[in-house]
Short mmCIF file of C-alpha atoms in Angstrom, two decimals:
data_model
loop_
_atom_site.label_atom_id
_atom_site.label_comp_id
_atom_site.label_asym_id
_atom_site.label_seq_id
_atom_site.Cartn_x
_atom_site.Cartn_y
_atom_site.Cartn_z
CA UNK W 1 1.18 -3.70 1.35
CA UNK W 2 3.06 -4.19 -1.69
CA UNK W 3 5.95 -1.81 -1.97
CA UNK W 4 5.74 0.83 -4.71
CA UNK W 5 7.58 -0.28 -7.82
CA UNK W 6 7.96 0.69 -11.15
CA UNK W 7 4.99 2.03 -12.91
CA UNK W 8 4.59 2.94 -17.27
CA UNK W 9 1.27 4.41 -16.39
CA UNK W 10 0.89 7.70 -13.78
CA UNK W 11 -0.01 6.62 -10.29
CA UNK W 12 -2.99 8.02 -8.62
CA UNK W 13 -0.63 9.68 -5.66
CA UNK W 14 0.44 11.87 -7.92
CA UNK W 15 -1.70 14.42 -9.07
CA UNK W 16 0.66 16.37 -10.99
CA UNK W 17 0.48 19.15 -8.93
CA UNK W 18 3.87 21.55 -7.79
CA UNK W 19 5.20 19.59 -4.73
CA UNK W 20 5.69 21.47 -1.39
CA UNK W 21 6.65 19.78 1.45
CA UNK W 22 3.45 18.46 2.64
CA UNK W 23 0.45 17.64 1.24
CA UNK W 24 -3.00 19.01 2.59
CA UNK W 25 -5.26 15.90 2.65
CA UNK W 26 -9.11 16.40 3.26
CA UNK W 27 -10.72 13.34 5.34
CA UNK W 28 -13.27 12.87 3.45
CA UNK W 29 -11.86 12.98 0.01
CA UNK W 30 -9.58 10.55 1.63
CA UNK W 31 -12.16 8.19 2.54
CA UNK W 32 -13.86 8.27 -0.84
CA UNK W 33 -10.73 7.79 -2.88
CA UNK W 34 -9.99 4.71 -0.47
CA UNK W 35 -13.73 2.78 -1.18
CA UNK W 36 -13.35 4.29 -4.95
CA UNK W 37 -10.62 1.72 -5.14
CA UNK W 38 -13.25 -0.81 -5.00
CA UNK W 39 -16.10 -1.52 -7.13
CA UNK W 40 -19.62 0.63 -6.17
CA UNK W 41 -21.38 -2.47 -5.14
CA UNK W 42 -18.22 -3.92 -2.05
CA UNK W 43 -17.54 0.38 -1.04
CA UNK W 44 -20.08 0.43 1.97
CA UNK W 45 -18.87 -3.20 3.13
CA UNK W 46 -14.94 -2.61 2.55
CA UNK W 47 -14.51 -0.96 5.88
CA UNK W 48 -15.68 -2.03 8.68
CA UNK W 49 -18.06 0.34 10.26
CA UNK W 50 -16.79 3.01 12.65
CA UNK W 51 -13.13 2.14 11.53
CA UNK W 52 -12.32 4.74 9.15
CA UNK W 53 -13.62 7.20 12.20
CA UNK W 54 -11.27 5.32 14.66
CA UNK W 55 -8.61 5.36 12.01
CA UNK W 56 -9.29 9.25 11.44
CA UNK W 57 -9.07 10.17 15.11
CA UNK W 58 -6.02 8.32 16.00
CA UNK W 59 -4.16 9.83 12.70
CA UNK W 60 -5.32 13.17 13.69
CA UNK W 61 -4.43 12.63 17.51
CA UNK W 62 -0.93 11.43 15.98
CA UNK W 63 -0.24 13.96 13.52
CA UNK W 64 1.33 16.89 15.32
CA UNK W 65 0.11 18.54 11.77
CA UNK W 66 -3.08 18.57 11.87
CA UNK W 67 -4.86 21.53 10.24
CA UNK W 68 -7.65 23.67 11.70
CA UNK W 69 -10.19 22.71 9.75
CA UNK W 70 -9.77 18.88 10.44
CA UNK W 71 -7.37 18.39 7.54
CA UNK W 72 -4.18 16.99 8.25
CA UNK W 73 -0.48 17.42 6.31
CA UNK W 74 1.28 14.36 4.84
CA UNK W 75 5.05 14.49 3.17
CA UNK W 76 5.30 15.00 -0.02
CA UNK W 77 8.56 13.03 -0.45
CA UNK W 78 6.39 10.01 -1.82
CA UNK W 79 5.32 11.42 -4.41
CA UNK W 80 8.27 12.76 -5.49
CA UNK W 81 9.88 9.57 -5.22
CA UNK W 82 6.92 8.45 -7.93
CA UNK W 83 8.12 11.26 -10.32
CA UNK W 84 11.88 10.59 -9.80
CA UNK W 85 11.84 6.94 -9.43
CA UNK W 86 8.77 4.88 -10.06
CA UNK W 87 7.03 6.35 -12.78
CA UNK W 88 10.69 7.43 -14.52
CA UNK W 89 11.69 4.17 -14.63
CA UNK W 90 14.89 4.67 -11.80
CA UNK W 91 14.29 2.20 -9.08
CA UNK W 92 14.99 3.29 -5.60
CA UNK W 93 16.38 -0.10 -5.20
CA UNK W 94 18.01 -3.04 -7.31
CA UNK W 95 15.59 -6.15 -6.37
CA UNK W 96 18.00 -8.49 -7.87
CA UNK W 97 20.14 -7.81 -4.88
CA UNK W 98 17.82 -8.72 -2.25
CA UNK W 99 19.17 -12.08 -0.46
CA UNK W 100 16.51 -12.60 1.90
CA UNK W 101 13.20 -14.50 2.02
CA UNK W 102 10.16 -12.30 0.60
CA UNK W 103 6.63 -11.97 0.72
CA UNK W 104 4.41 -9.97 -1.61
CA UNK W 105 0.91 -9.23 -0.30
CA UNK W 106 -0.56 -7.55 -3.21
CA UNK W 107 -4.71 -6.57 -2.59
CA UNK W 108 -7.18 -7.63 -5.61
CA UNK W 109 -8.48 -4.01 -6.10
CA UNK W 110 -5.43 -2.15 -4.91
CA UNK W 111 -4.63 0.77 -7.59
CA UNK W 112 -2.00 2.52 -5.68
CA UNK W 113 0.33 -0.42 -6.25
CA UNK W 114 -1.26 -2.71 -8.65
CA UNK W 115 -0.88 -5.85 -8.97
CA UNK W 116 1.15 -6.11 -12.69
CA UNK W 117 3.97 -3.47 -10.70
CA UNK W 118 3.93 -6.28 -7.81
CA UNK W 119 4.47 -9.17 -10.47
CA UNK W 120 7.25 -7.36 -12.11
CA UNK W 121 8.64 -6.78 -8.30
CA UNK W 122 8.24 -10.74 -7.64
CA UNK W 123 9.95 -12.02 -10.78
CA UNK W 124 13.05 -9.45 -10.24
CA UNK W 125 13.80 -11.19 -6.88
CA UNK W 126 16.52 -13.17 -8.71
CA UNK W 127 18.70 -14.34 -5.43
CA UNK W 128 16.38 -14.64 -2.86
CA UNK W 129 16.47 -17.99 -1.20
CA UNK W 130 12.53 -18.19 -1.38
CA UNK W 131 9.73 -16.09 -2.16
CA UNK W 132 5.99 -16.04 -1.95
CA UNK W 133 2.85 -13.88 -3.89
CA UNK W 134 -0.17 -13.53 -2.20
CA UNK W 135 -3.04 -11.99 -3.39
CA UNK W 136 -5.77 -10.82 -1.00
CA UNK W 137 -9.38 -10.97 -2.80
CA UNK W 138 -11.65 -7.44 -2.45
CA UNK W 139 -8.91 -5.74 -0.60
CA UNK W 140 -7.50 -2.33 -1.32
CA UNK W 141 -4.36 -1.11 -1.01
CA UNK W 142 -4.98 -0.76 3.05
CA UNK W 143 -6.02 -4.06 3.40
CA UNK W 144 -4.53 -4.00 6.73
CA UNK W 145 -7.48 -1.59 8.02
CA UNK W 146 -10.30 -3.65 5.70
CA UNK W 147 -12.68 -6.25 6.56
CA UNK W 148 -10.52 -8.83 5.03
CA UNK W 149 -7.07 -8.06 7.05
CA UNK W 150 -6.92 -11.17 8.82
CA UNK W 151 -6.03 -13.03 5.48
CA UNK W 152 -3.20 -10.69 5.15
CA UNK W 153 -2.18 -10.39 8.86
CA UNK W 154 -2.87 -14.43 8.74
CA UNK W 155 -0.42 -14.69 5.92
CA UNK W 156 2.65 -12.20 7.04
CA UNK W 157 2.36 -14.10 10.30
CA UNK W 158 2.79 -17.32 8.41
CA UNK W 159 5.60 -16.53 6.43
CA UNK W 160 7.49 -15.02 9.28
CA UNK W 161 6.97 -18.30 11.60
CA UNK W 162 8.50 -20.13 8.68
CA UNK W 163 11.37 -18.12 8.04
CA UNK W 164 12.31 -17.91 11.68
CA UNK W 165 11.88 -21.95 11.58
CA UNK W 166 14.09 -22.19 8.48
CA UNK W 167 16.79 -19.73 9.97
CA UNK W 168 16.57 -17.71 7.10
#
């Protein structure tokens, strides 16, 4: 949810490894590094059951490549944005010259983008006529796809209704 921002510690996307320009990702080392995120005792409960399947299918059904064995490719470009931008300290983007409303949905157990790197996002918004943190409790970062996504899809909602009302 929260955009990627700068990081002084490596970011788990990034394994270090020469960059082609895809990524082979194995479902199922997919699915554990998504409940990892979370401690052992909320993994089972984080995703609602037979979602990560339905989830699976429909990425695999959408991803033209999709590997033989069940794998599927995703772009590399990411991560090197993480080792040219994020993690070198060269934002993609200045925040201070964002001039619209913002919301930050940051996820309590989100490692991806954690929460410190969507604090330091907030506070940059310098000219932004309003802005809003929210931070979803035992969420990852794909809190959207969780068992708690209608606090998040409750909250984006929210803000949107207001900033159409505001004429922001």
């Amino acid at each position: 949810m929260t955009p990627l921002w700068l990081s002084h510690k490596p970011l788990r996307i990034d394994s270090g490894a020469p960059l082609s320009a895809y990524r082979n990702i194995d479902p199922a080392t997919f699915e554990t590094a998504w409940r990892i995120a979370a401690p052992e005792s909320a993994r089972e409960a984080l995703i609602p059951t037979g979602w990560f399947e339905t989830w699976l299918e429909t990425t695999l059904v959408s991803n033209p490549e999709t590997t033989s064995d069940g794998h599927f490719l995703a772009p590399s470009g990411p991560v090197q944005d993480v080792r040219e931008h994020w993690t070198a300290g060269k934002p993609i983007y200045d925040a201070s010259r964002i001039t619209s409303p913002v919301l930050i949905v940051a996820a309590e157990w989100d490692i991806d983008v954690r929460i410190d790197m969507a604090q330091d996002l907030f506070n940059k918004l310098d000219n932004v006529p309003y802005k809003r943190f929210i931070e979803i409790g035992q969420a990852t970062h794909m809190v959207l796809l969780e068992r708690h996504r209608k606090q998040a899809y409750d909250e984006i909602i929210m803000f949107l209704n207001e900033t159409v009302r505001s004429g922001q």
